[in-house]
Amino acid sequence: KAGVTQTPRYLIKTRGQQVTLSCSPISGHRSVSWYQQTPGQGLQFLFEYFSETQRNKGNFPGRFSGRQFSNSRSEMNVSTLELGDSALYLCASSAGAGTGELFFGEGSRLTVL
Amino acid sequence: GNSVTQMEGPVTLSEEAFLTINCTYTATGYPSLFWYVQYPGEGLQLLLKATKADDKGSNKGFEATYRKETTSFHLEKGSVQVSDSAVYFCALTPIYNQGGKLIFGQGTELSVKP
C-alpha cells in the first residue's frame, strides 16, 4: 500500500511569490491534514479537509489556503510569501475517524529568499 | 487551551541505556495521547498511543502510560539502540476533535551513541 506522497520535495521561492504544494493520501483515506514545521514554532496545524470540505482550521493568516479534490488529493497554497514561511510542510492522511492516528508524508521543504 | 510540554533536548545516551522523555499536557477533559517519531529526512510515524486514563501504549520496546492525576505521558524504553536516534513528539487530540488536528509538543531529539 503506497504511503502519503508529497510534491515537490524541495522548492525555493522569493518573497511575494506564491506556492502550491500537493499531497496524495493513502488509498481509501478521506482526511488530509497539513502541518507547518519550523525550528522555532515546532509543528503547527494548518487545516484539515475531509470529503472535499474544510473540517478544522488552525491559526494561520488567510494567505494559507487549501482544497481537496474528489479523489482525496489535496493542495495547499501560500500567497504573497514571506521569509517566515520557510518551513517543512507536512501532509498527513487518515481514515477520518478522529482517532488521531495520522500517516505523514516526507514533507515539502520550502525556502523563501 | 490545549498544550503539550516536552523535556528539552537533545538527549544523548549510550547504547543499551534507559530512556525517559517527559511529556505533560494541558487539556479540557480527557484527550487521547500519542507519541510520534521522526527519523532523519522522514515524516512522522505513530509510535504508540493511549486513549484513556491508566492505558499503557507500547510498541518496539517503547512504553508510555496515560496518567490523569499528573497529566503526563512519559515515554520510556529499557535499552535504547543506535537506530532509535530520532526526534520524538508527544501529542494530543482535543476531545472535540473530528479528525486530523493534533497538538504537538516541541519535540525531543534523541541521539544514541554506540
JSON list of C-alpha atoms in Angstrom, two decimals:
[
{"chain": "A", "resi": 1, "resn": "LYS", "atom": "CA", "xyz": [0.00, 0.00, 0.00]},
{"chain": "A", "resi": 2, "resn": "ALA", "atom": "CA", "xyz": [1.56, 3.27, -1.11]},
{"chain": "A", "resi": 3, "resn": "GLY", "atom": "CA", "xyz": [2.17, 5.88, 1.56]},
{"chain": "A", "resi": 4, "resn": "VAL", "atom": "CA", "xyz": [1.41, 9.58, 1.58]},
{"chain": "A", "resi": 5, "resn": "THR", "atom": "CA", "xyz": [3.13, 11.32, -1.32]},
{"chain": "A", "resi": 6, "resn": "GLN", "atom": "CA", "xyz": [4.02, 14.99, -1.30]},
{"chain": "A", "resi": 7, "resn": "THR", "atom": "CA", "xyz": [5.32, 17.03, -4.21]},
{"chain": "A", "resi": 8, "resn": "PRO", "atom": "CA", "xyz": [7.54, 18.83, -4.71]},
{"chain": "A", "resi": 9, "resn": "ARG", "atom": "CA", "xyz": [10.00, 17.72, -2.06]},
{"chain": "A", "resi": 10, "resn": "TYR", "atom": "CA", "xyz": [12.08, 20.87, -2.22]},
{"chain": "A", "resi": 11, "resn": "LEU", "atom": "CA", "xyz": [11.44, 24.30, -3.62]},
{"chain": "A", "resi": 12, "resn": "ILE", "atom": "CA", "xyz": [12.87, 27.78, -3.43]},
{"chain": "A", "resi": 13, "resn": "LYS", "atom": "CA", "xyz": [10.76, 30.91, -3.89]},
{"chain": "A", "resi": 14, "resn": "THR", "atom": "CA", "xyz": [11.25, 34.62, -3.39]},
{"chain": "A", "resi": 15, "resn": "ARG", "atom": "CA", "xyz": [9.23, 36.97, -1.24]},
{"chain": "A", "resi": 16, "resn": "GLY", "atom": "CA", "xyz": [5.92, 37.97, -2.73]},
{"chain": "A", "resi": 17, "resn": "GLN", "atom": "CA", "xyz": [5.56, 34.86, -4.87]},
{"chain": "A", "resi": 18, "resn": "GLN", "atom": "CA", "xyz": [3.01, 32.17, -4.29]},
{"chain": "A", "resi": 19, "resn": "VAL", "atom": "CA", "xyz": [3.43, 28.42, -3.99]},
{"chain": "A", "resi": 20, "resn": "THR", "atom": "CA", "xyz": [1.22, 25.35, -4.36]},
{"chain": "A", "resi": 21, "resn": "LEU", "atom": "CA", "xyz": [2.04, 22.07, -2.64]},
{"chain": "A", "resi": 22, "resn": "SER", "atom": "CA", "xyz": [0.40, 18.77, -3.43]},
{"chain": "A", "resi": 23, "resn": "CYS", "atom": "CA", "xyz": [-0.45, 15.75, -1.31]},
{"chain": "A", "resi": 24, "resn": "SER", "atom": "CA", "xyz": [-1.75, 12.34, -2.33]},
{"chain": "A", "resi": 25, "resn": "PRO", "atom": "CA", "xyz": [-3.12, 10.43, 0.66]},
{"chain": "A", "resi": 26, "resn": "ILE", "atom": "CA", "xyz": [-3.10, 6.72, 1.29]},
{"chain": "A", "resi": 27, "resn": "SER", "atom": "CA", "xyz": [-5.68, 5.00, -0.85]},
{"chain": "A", "resi": 28, "resn": "GLY", "atom": "CA", "xyz": [-9.02, 4.94, 0.93]},
{"chain": "A", "resi": 29, "resn": "HIS", "atom": "CA", "xyz": [-8.17, 7.75, 3.32]},
{"chain": "A", "resi": 30, "resn": "ARG", "atom": "CA", "xyz": [-10.61, 10.64, 3.10]},
{"chain": "A", "resi": 31, "resn": "SER", "atom": "CA", "xyz": [-8.97, 13.05, 5.55]},
{"chain": "A", "resi": 32, "resn": "VAL", "atom": "CA", "xyz": [-5.93, 15.15, 4.71]},
{"chain": "A", "resi": 33, "resn": "SER", "atom": "CA", "xyz": [-4.30, 17.47, 7.24]},
{"chain": "A", "resi": 34, "resn": "TRP", "atom": "CA", "xyz": [-1.50, 19.95, 6.75]},
{"chain": "A", "resi": 35, "resn": "TYR", "atom": "CA", "xyz": [1.13, 20.98, 9.26]},
{"chain": "A", "resi": 36, "resn": "GLN", "atom": "CA", "xyz": [3.93, 23.51, 9.22]},
{"chain": "A", "resi": 37, "resn": "GLN", "atom": "CA", "xyz": [7.18, 22.51, 10.93]},
{"chain": "A", "resi": 38, "resn": "THR", "atom": "CA", "xyz": [9.81, 25.09, 11.86]},
{"chain": "A", "resi": 39, "resn": "PRO", "atom": "CA", "xyz": [12.68, 25.00, 14.37]},
{"chain": "A", "resi": 40, "resn": "GLY", "atom": "CA", "xyz": [11.18, 27.88, 16.34]},
{"chain": "A", "resi": 41, "resn": "GLN", "atom": "CA", "xyz": [7.47, 27.04, 16.40]},
{"chain": "A", "resi": 42, "resn": "GLY", "atom": "CA", "xyz": [7.62, 23.29, 16.04]},
{"chain": "A", "resi": 43, "resn": "LEU", "atom": "CA", "xyz": [4.68, 21.51, 14.44]},
{"chain": "A", "resi": 44, "resn": "GLN", "atom": "CA", "xyz": [1.63, 23.66, 13.90]},
{"chain": "A", "resi": 45, "resn": "PHE", "atom": "CA", "xyz": [-1.69, 22.58, 12.48]},
{"chain": "A", "resi": 46, "resn": "LEU", "atom": "CA", "xyz": [-2.76, 24.45, 9.36]},
{"chain": "A", "resi": 47, "resn": "PHE", "atom": "CA", "xyz": [-6.04, 22.84, 8.31]},
{"chain": "A", "resi": 48, "resn": "GLU", "atom": "CA", "xyz": [-7.80, 19.58, 7.59]},
{"chain": "A", "resi": 49, "resn": "TYR", "atom": "CA", "xyz": [-10.00, 18.51, 4.72]},
{"chain": "A", "resi": 50, "resn": "PHE", "atom": "CA", "xyz": [-12.46, 15.67, 4.75]},
{"chain": "A", "resi": 51, "resn": "SER", "atom": "CA", "xyz": [-14.55, 14.73, 1.73]},
{"chain": "A", "resi": 52, "resn": "GLU", "atom": "CA", "xyz": [-13.63, 18.00, -0.01]},
{"chain": "A", "resi": 53, "resn": "THR", "atom": "CA", "xyz": [-14.72, 20.15, 2.95]},
{"chain": "A", "resi": 54, "resn": "GLN", "atom": "CA", "xyz": [-12.51, 22.00, 5.39]},
{"chain": "A", "resi": 55, "resn": "ARG", "atom": "CA", "xyz": [-13.23, 20.42, 8.76]},
{"chain": "A", "resi": 56, "resn": "ASN", "atom": "CA", "xyz": [-10.66, 22.09, 11.01]},
{"chain": "A", "resi": 57, "resn": "LYS", "atom": "CA", "xyz": [-8.54, 25.18, 10.72]},
{"chain": "A", "resi": 58, "resn": "GLY", "atom": "CA", "xyz": [-5.52, 26.38, 12.66]},
{"chain": "A", "resi": 59, "resn": "ASN", "atom": "CA", "xyz": [-4.44, 29.92, 13.46]},
{"chain": "A", "resi": 60, "resn": "PHE", "atom": "CA", "xyz": [-2.75, 30.94, 10.26]},
{"chain": "A", "resi": 61, "resn": "PRO", "atom": "CA", "xyz": [-3.43, 34.02, 8.14]},
{"chain": "A", "resi": 62, "resn": "GLY", "atom": "CA", "xyz": [-5.65, 33.89, 5.10]},
{"chain": "A", "resi": 63, "resn": "ARG", "atom": "CA", "xyz": [-2.58, 33.70, 2.82]},
{"chain": "A", "resi": 64, "resn": "PHE", "atom": "CA", "xyz": [-2.61, 29.99, 3.65]},
{"chain": "A", "resi": 65, "resn": "SER", "atom": "CA", "xyz": [-5.37, 28.10, 1.91]},
{"chain": "A", "resi": 66, "resn": "GLY", "atom": "CA", "xyz": [-6.11, 24.61, 0.77]},
{"chain": "A", "resi": 67, "resn": "ARG", "atom": "CA", "xyz": [-8.52, 22.41, -1.07]},
{"chain": "A", "resi": 68, "resn": "GLN", "atom": "CA", "xyz": [-9.31, 18.78, -1.56]},
{"chain": "A", "resi": 69, "resn": "PHE", "atom": "CA", "xyz": [-10.41, 17.05, -4.71]},
{"chain": "A", "resi": 70, "resn": "SER", "atom": "CA", "xyz": [-12.93, 14.27, -5.20]},
{"chain": "A", "resi": 71, "resn": "ASN", "atom": "CA", "xyz": [-10.12, 11.68, -5.28]},
{"chain": "A", "resi": 72, "resn": "SER", "atom": "CA", "xyz": [-8.99, 12.96, -1.82]},
{"chain": "A", "resi": 73, "resn": "ARG", "atom": "CA", "xyz": [-5.80, 14.51, -3.17]},
{"chain": "A", "resi": 74, "resn": "SER", "atom": "CA", "xyz": [-5.16, 17.86, -1.56]},
{"chain": "A", "resi": 75, "resn": "GLU", "atom": "CA", "xyz": [-3.29, 21.03, -2.35]},
{"chain": "A", "resi": 76, "resn": "MET", "atom": "CA", "xyz": [-2.25, 23.88, -0.16]},
{"chain": "A", "resi": 77, "resn": "ASN", "atom": "CA", "xyz": [-1.40, 27.32, -1.41]},
{"chain": "A", "resi": 78, "resn": "VAL", "atom": "CA", "xyz": [0.54, 30.11, 0.20]},
{"chain": "A", "resi": 79, "resn": "SER", "atom": "CA", "xyz": [0.25, 33.52, -1.43]},
{"chain": "A", "resi": 80, "resn": "THR", "atom": "CA", "xyz": [2.47, 36.57, -1.02]},
{"chain": "A", "resi": 81, "resn": "LEU", "atom": "CA", "xyz": [5.28, 34.56, 0.52]},
{"chain": "A", "resi": 82, "resn": "GLU", "atom": "CA", "xyz": [7.20, 35.95, 3.47]},
{"chain": "A", "resi": 83, "resn": "LEU", "atom": "CA", "xyz": [10.62, 34.92, 4.75]},
{"chain": "A", "resi": 84, "resn": "GLY", "atom": "CA", "xyz": [8.93, 33.39, 7.81]},
{"chain": "A", "resi": 85, "resn": "ASP", "atom": "CA", "xyz": [7.03, 30.95, 5.62]},
{"chain": "A", "resi": 86, "resn": "SER", "atom": "CA", "xyz": [10.24, 28.98, 5.12]},
{"chain": "A", "resi": 87, "resn": "ALA", "atom": "CA", "xyz": [9.43, 25.62, 6.66]},
{"chain": "A", "resi": 88, "resn": "LEU", "atom": "CA", "xyz": [8.83, 21.95, 6.15]},
{"chain": "A", "resi": 89, "resn": "TYR", "atom": "CA", "xyz": [5.18, 21.46, 5.20]},
{"chain": "A", "resi": 90, "resn": "LEU", "atom": "CA", "xyz": [3.86, 18.07, 6.18]},
{"chain": "A", "resi": 91, "resn": "CYS", "atom": "CA", "xyz": [0.75, 16.41, 4.91]},
{"chain": "A", "resi": 92, "resn": "ALA", "atom": "CA", "xyz": [-0.95, 13.62, 6.82]},
{"chain": "A", "resi": 93, "resn": "SER", "atom": "CA", "xyz": [-3.82, 11.37, 5.90]},
{"chain": "A", "resi": 94, "resn": "SER", "atom": "CA", "xyz": [-6.19, 9.32, 7.96]},
{"chain": "A", "resi": 95, "resn": "ALA", "atom": "CA", "xyz": [-9.35, 7.32, 7.52]},
{"chain": "A", "resi": 96, "resn": "GLY", "atom": "CA", "xyz": [-11.13, 10.27, 9.07]},
{"chain": "A", "resi": 97, "resn": "ALA", "atom": "CA", "xyz": [-12.50, 8.65, 12.21]},
{"chain": "A", "resi": 98, "resn": "GLY", "atom": "CA", "xyz": [-10.94, 11.23, 14.50]},
{"chain": "A", "resi": 99, "resn": "THR", "atom": "CA", "xyz": [-8.62, 8.76, 16.20]},
{"chain": "A", "resi": 100, "resn": "GLY", "atom": "CA", "xyz": [-5.54, 10.94, 15.88]},
{"chain": "A", "resi": 101, "resn": "GLU", "atom": "CA", "xyz": [-3.72, 8.20, 14.01]},
{"chain": "A", "resi": 102, "resn": "LEU", "atom": "CA", "xyz": [-2.17, 10.10, 11.17]},
{"chain": "A", "resi": 103, "resn": "PHE", "atom": "CA", "xyz": [0.09, 8.88, 8.39]},
{"chain": "A", "resi": 104, "resn": "PHE", "atom": "CA", "xyz": [2.57, 11.53, 7.36]},
{"chain": "A", "resi": 105, "resn": "GLY", "atom": "CA", "xyz": [4.35, 12.20, 4.12]},
{"chain": "A", "resi": 106, "resn": "GLU", "atom": "CA", "xyz": [8.01, 13.17, 3.98]},
{"chain": "A", "resi": 107, "resn": "GLY", "atom": "CA", "xyz": [7.17, 16.81, 3.54]},
{"chain": "A", "resi": 108, "resn": "SER", "atom": "CA", "xyz": [7.82, 19.66, 1.15]},
{"chain": "A", "resi": 109, "resn": "ARG", "atom": "CA", "xyz": [10.76, 21.84, 2.15]},
{"chain": "A", "resi": 110, "resn": "LEU", "atom": "CA", "xyz": [10.02, 25.46, 1.22]},
{"chain": "A", "resi": 111, "resn": "THR", "atom": "CA", "xyz": [12.73, 28.09, 1.31]},
{"chain": "A", "resi": 112, "resn": "VAL", "atom": "CA", "xyz": [11.74, 31.72, 0.81]},
{"chain": "A", "resi": 113, "resn": "LEU", "atom": "CA", "xyz": [14.53, 34.11, -0.16]},
{"chain": "B", "resi": 1, "resn": "GLY", "atom": "CA", "xyz": [-6.38, 25.85, 25.93]},
{"chain": "B", "resi": 2, "resn": "ASN", "atom": "CA", "xyz": [-4.75, 22.62, 24.86]},
{"chain": "B", "resi": 3, "resn": "SER", "atom": "CA", "xyz": [-0.98, 22.32, 25.03]},
{"chain": "B", "resi": 4, "resn": "VAL", "atom": "CA", "xyz": [1.82, 19.78, 25.32]},
{"chain": "B", "resi": 5, "resn": "THR", "atom": "CA", "xyz": [5.15, 20.32, 27.04]},
{"chain": "B", "resi": 6, "resn": "GLN", "atom": "CA", "xyz": [8.12, 18.05, 26.50]},
{"chain": "B", "resi": 7, "resn": "MET", "atom": "CA", "xyz": [11.54, 17.97, 28.06]},
{"chain": "B", "resi": 8, "resn": "GLU", "atom": "CA", "xyz": [14.07, 19.85, 26.02]},
{"chain": "B", "resi": 9, "resn": "GLY", "atom": "CA", "xyz": [16.72, 18.04, 24.08]},
{"chain": "B", "resi": 10, "resn": "PRO", "atom": "CA", "xyz": [18.98, 16.98, 22.73]},
{"chain": "B", "resi": 11, "resn": "VAL", "atom": "CA", "xyz": [19.21, 13.87, 24.82]},
{"chain": "B", "resi": 12, "resn": "THR", "atom": "CA", "xyz": [22.39, 11.87, 24.30]},
{"chain": "B", "resi": 13, "resn": "LEU", "atom": "CA", "xyz": [22.62, 8.30, 25.57]},
{"chain": "B", "resi": 14, "resn": "SER", "atom": "CA", "xyz": [24.89, 5.35, 25.15]},
{"chain": "B", "resi": 15, "resn": "GLU", "atom": "CA", "xyz": [23.54, 2.19, 23.55]},
{"chain": "B", "resi": 16, "resn": "GLU", "atom": "CA", "xyz": [21.58, -0.01, 26.00]},
{"chain": "B", "resi": 17, "resn": "ALA", "atom": "CA", "xyz": [20.90, 2.91, 28.36]},
{"chain": "B", "resi": 18, "resn": "PHE", "atom": "CA", "xyz": [17.46, 3.56, 29.83]},
{"chain": "B", "resi": 19, "resn": "LEU", "atom": "CA", "xyz": [15.42, 6.29, 28.19]},
{"chain": "B", "resi": 20, "resn": "THR", "atom": "CA", "xyz": [12.81, 8.60, 29.65]},
{"chain": "B", "resi": 21, "resn": "ILE", "atom": "CA", "xyz": [11.36, 11.54, 27.76]},
{"chain": "B", "resi": 22, "resn": "ASN", "atom": "CA", "xyz": [8.97, 13.58, 29.87]},
{"chain": "B", "resi": 23, "resn": "CYS", "atom": "CA", "xyz": [5.67, 14.86, 28.50]},
{"chain": "B", "resi": 24, "resn": "THR", "atom": "CA", "xyz": [2.93, 16.75, 30.30]},
{"chain": "B", "resi": 25, "resn": "TYR", "atom": "CA", "xyz": [-0.23, 18.18, 28.87]},
{"chain": "B", "resi": 26, "resn": "THR", "atom": "CA", "xyz": [-2.98, 20.69, 29.49]},
{"chain": "B", "resi": 27, "resn": "ALA", "atom": "CA", "xyz": [-6.36, 19.91, 28.03]},
{"chain": "B", "resi": 28, "resn": "THR", "atom": "CA", "xyz": [-10.07, 20.11, 28.57]},
{"chain": "B", "resi": 29, "resn": "GLY", "atom": "CA", "xyz": [-11.42, 16.73, 29.55]},
{"chain": "B", "resi": 30, "resn": "TYR", "atom": "CA", "xyz": [-9.51, 13.59, 28.72]},
{"chain": "B", "resi": 31, "resn": "PRO", "atom": "CA", "xyz": [-7.83, 13.71, 25.34]},
{"chain": "B", "resi": 32, "resn": "SER", "atom": "CA", "xyz": [-6.16, 10.84, 23.52]},
{"chain": "B", "resi": 33, "resn": "LEU", "atom": "CA", "xyz": [-2.38, 10.93, 23.81]},
{"chain": "B", "resi": 34, "resn": "PHE", "atom": "CA", "xyz": [0.28, 9.95, 21.31]},
{"chain": "B", "resi": 35, "resn": "TRP", "atom": "CA", "xyz": [3.97, 9.63, 20.73]},
{"chain": "B", "resi": 36, "resn": "TYR", "atom": "CA", "xyz": [5.18, 10.18, 17.19]},
{"chain": "B", "resi": 37, "resn": "VAL", "atom": "CA", "xyz": [8.75, 9.68, 15.97]},
{"chain": "B", "resi": 38, "resn": "GLN", "atom": "CA", "xyz": [10.56, 11.44, 13.13]},
{"chain": "B", "resi": 39, "resn": "TYR", "atom": "CA", "xyz": [13.67, 9.77, 11.75]},
{"chain": "B", "resi": 40, "resn": "PRO", "atom": "CA", "xyz": [16.15, 11.96, 9.85]},
{"chain": "B", "resi": 41, "resn": "GLY", "atom": "CA", "xyz": [14.77, 13.06, 6.49]},
{"chain": "B", "resi": 42, "resn": "GLU", "atom": "CA", "xyz": [11.42, 11.39, 7.01]},
{"chain": "B", "resi": 43, "resn": "GLY", "atom": "CA", "xyz": [7.90, 12.32, 8.00]},
{"chain": "B", "resi": 44, "resn": "LEU", "atom": "CA", "xyz": [6.41, 11.48, 11.36]},
{"chain": "B", "resi": 45, "resn": "GLN", "atom": "CA", "xyz": [5.33, 7.97, 12.30]},
{"chain": "B", "resi": 46, "resn": "LEU", "atom": "CA", "xyz": [2.95, 6.98, 15.05]},
{"chain": "B", "resi": 47, "resn": "LEU", "atom": "CA", "xyz": [4.92, 5.16, 17.75]},
{"chain": "B", "resi": 48, "resn": "LEU", "atom": "CA", "xyz": [2.21, 4.48, 20.34]},
{"chain": "B", "resi": 49, "resn": "LYS", "atom": "CA", "xyz": [-1.00, 5.85, 21.74]},
{"chain": "B", "resi": 50, "resn": "ALA", "atom": "CA", "xyz": [-3.33, 5.74, 24.75]},
{"chain": "B", "resi": 51, "resn": "THR", "atom": "CA", "xyz": [-6.96, 6.78, 24.71]},
{"chain": "B", "resi": 52, "resn": "LYS", "atom": "CA", "xyz": [-7.97, 6.79, 28.37]},
{"chain": "B", "resi": 53, "resn": "ALA", "atom": "CA", "xyz": [-6.55, 7.15, 31.85]},
{"chain": "B", "resi": 54, "resn": "ASP", "atom": "CA", "xyz": [-4.21, 4.37, 33.02]},
{"chain": "B", "resi": 55, "resn": "ASP", "atom": "CA", "xyz": [-3.91, 2.97, 29.48]},
{"chain": "B", "resi": 56, "resn": "LYS", "atom": "CA", "xyz": [-0.41, 1.91, 28.55]},
{"chain": "B", "resi": 57, "resn": "GLY", "atom": "CA", "xyz": [0.67, 2.26, 24.94]},
{"chain": "B", "resi": 58, "resn": "SER", "atom": "CA", "xyz": [3.59, 0.17, 23.76]},
{"chain": "B", "resi": 59, "resn": "ASN", "atom": "CA", "xyz": [5.48, -0.51, 20.55]},
{"chain": "B", "resi": 60, "resn": "LYS", "atom": "CA", "xyz": [9.02, -1.52, 19.56]},
{"chain": "B", "resi": 61, "resn": "GLY", "atom": "CA", "xyz": [10.09, -1.66, 23.22]},
{"chain": "B", "resi": 62, "resn": "PHE", "atom": "CA", "xyz": [8.79, 1.83, 23.97]},
{"chain": "B", "resi": 63, "resn": "GLU", "atom": "CA", "xyz": [6.06, 2.37, 26.57]},
{"chain": "B", "resi": 64, "resn": "ALA", "atom": "CA", "xyz": [4.04, 5.27, 27.91]},
{"chain": "B", "resi": 65, "resn": "THR", "atom": "CA", "xyz": [1.24, 5.34, 30.50]},
{"chain": "B", "resi": 66, "resn": "TYR", "atom": "CA", "xyz": [-1.62, 7.85, 30.48]},
{"chain": "B", "resi": 67, "resn": "ARG", "atom": "CA", "xyz": [-1.52, 9.43, 33.95]},
{"chain": "B", "resi": 68, "resn": "LYS", "atom": "CA", "xyz": [-4.58, 11.56, 34.59]},
{"chain": "B", "resi": 69, "resn": "GLU", "atom": "CA", "xyz": [-3.50, 12.63, 38.10]},
{"chain": "B", "resi": 70, "resn": "THR", "atom": "CA", "xyz": [-0.24, 14.11, 36.89]},
{"chain": "B", "resi": 71, "resn": "THR", "atom": "CA", "xyz": [-1.44, 14.95, 33.33]},
{"chain": "B", "resi": 72, "resn": "SER", "atom": "CA", "xyz": [1.60, 13.14, 32.00]},
{"chain": "B", "resi": 73, "resn": "PHE", "atom": "CA", "xyz": [2.51, 10.65, 29.29]},
{"chain": "B", "resi": 74, "resn": "HIS", "atom": "CA", "xyz": [6.23, 9.97, 29.69]},
{"chain": "B", "resi": 75, "resn": "LEU", "atom": "CA", "xyz": [7.99, 7.83, 27.08]},
{"chain": "B", "resi": 76, "resn": "GLU", "atom": "CA", "xyz": [10.30, 5.07, 28.30]},
{"chain": "B", "resi": 77, "resn": "LYS", "atom": "CA", "xyz": [12.49, 2.37, 26.82]},
{"chain": "B", "resi": 78, "resn": "GLY", "atom": "CA", "xyz": [14.61, -0.02, 28.80]},
{"chain": "B", "resi": 79, "resn": "SER", "atom": "CA", "xyz": [17.51, -0.35, 26.39]},
{"chain": "B", "resi": 80, "resn": "VAL", "atom": "CA", "xyz": [17.98, 2.08, 23.50]},
{"chain": "B", "resi": 81, "resn": "GLN", "atom": "CA", "xyz": [19.74, 1.29, 20.25]},
{"chain": "B", "resi": 82, "resn": "VAL", "atom": "CA", "xyz": [21.59, 3.50, 17.79]},
{"chain": "B", "resi": 83, "resn": "SER", "atom": "CA", "xyz": [18.65, 3.06, 15.42]},
{"chain": "B", "resi": 84, "resn": "ASP", "atom": "CA", "xyz": [16.39, 4.82, 17.96]},
{"chain": "B", "resi": 85, "resn": "SER", "atom": "CA", "xyz": [18.13, 8.13, 17.21]},
{"chain": "B", "resi": 86, "resn": "ALA", "atom": "CA", "xyz": [15.34, 10.43, 16.07]},
{"chain": "B", "resi": 87, "resn": "VAL", "atom": "CA", "xyz": [13.10, 13.26, 17.20]},
{"chain": "B", "resi": 88, "resn": "TYR", "atom": "CA", "xyz": [10.20, 12.24, 19.43]},
{"chain": "B", "resi": 89, "resn": "PHE", "atom": "CA", "xyz": [6.97, 14.22, 19.62]},
{"chain": "B", "resi": 90, "resn": "CYS", "atom": "CA", "xyz": [4.29, 13.95, 22.25]},
{"chain": "B", "resi": 91, "resn": "ALA", "atom": "CA", "xyz": [0.83, 14.94, 21.03]},
{"chain": "B", "resi": 92, "resn": "LEU", "atom": "CA", "xyz": [-2.84, 15.03, 21.98]},
{"chain": "B", "resi": 93, "resn": "THR", "atom": "CA", "xyz": [-6.14, 15.23, 20.19]},
{"chain": "B", "resi": 94, "resn": "PRO", "atom": "CA", "xyz": [-8.64, 17.72, 21.61]},
{"chain": "B", "resi": 95, "resn": "ILE", "atom": "CA", "xyz": [-11.77, 15.99, 22.88]},
{"chain": "B", "resi": 96, "resn": "TYR", "atom": "CA", "xyz": [-13.88, 17.79, 20.29]},
{"chain": "B", "resi": 97, "resn": "ASN", "atom": "CA", "xyz": [-11.57, 16.58, 17.54]},
{"chain": "B", "resi": 98, "resn": "GLN", "atom": "CA", "xyz": [-13.36, 15.50, 14.44]},
{"chain": "B", "resi": 99, "resn": "GLY", "atom": "CA", "xyz": [-10.31, 14.34, 12.60]},
{"chain": "B", "resi": 100, "resn": "GLY", "atom": "CA", "xyz": [-6.73, 15.25, 11.87]},
{"chain": "B", "resi": 101, "resn": "LYS", "atom": "CA", "xyz": [-5.95, 18.00, 14.33]},
{"chain": "B", "resi": 102, "resn": "LEU", "atom": "CA", "xyz": [-3.15, 17.13, 16.74]},
{"chain": "B", "resi": 103, "resn": "ILE", "atom": "CA", "xyz": [-1.49, 19.41, 19.26]},
{"chain": "B", "resi": 104, "resn": "PHE", "atom": "CA", "xyz": [2.23, 18.61, 19.34]},
{"chain": "B", "resi": 105, "resn": "GLY", "atom": "CA", "xyz": [4.96, 19.26, 21.84]},
{"chain": "B", "resi": 106, "resn": "GLN", "atom": "CA", "xyz": [8.19, 20.86, 20.68]},
{"chain": "B", "resi": 107, "resn": "GLY", "atom": "CA", "xyz": [9.91, 17.54, 20.10]},
{"chain": "B", "resi": 108, "resn": "THR", "atom": "CA", "xyz": [12.87, 15.95, 21.86]},
{"chain": "B", "resi": 109, "resn": "GLU", "atom": "CA", "xyz": [15.90, 14.93, 19.84]},
{"chain": "B", "resi": 110, "resn": "LEU", "atom": "CA", "xyz": [17.46, 11.67, 20.92]},
{"chain": "B", "resi": 111, "resn": "SER", "atom": "CA", "xyz": [20.98, 10.70, 19.91]},
{"chain": "B", "resi": 112, "resn": "VAL", "atom": "CA", "xyz": [22.22, 7.22, 20.82]},
{"chain": "B", "resi": 113, "resn": "LYS", "atom": "CA", "xyz": [25.96, 6.58, 20.63]},
{"chain": "B", "resi": 114, "resn": "PRO", "atom": "CA", "xyz": [27.49, 3.11, 20.12]}
]
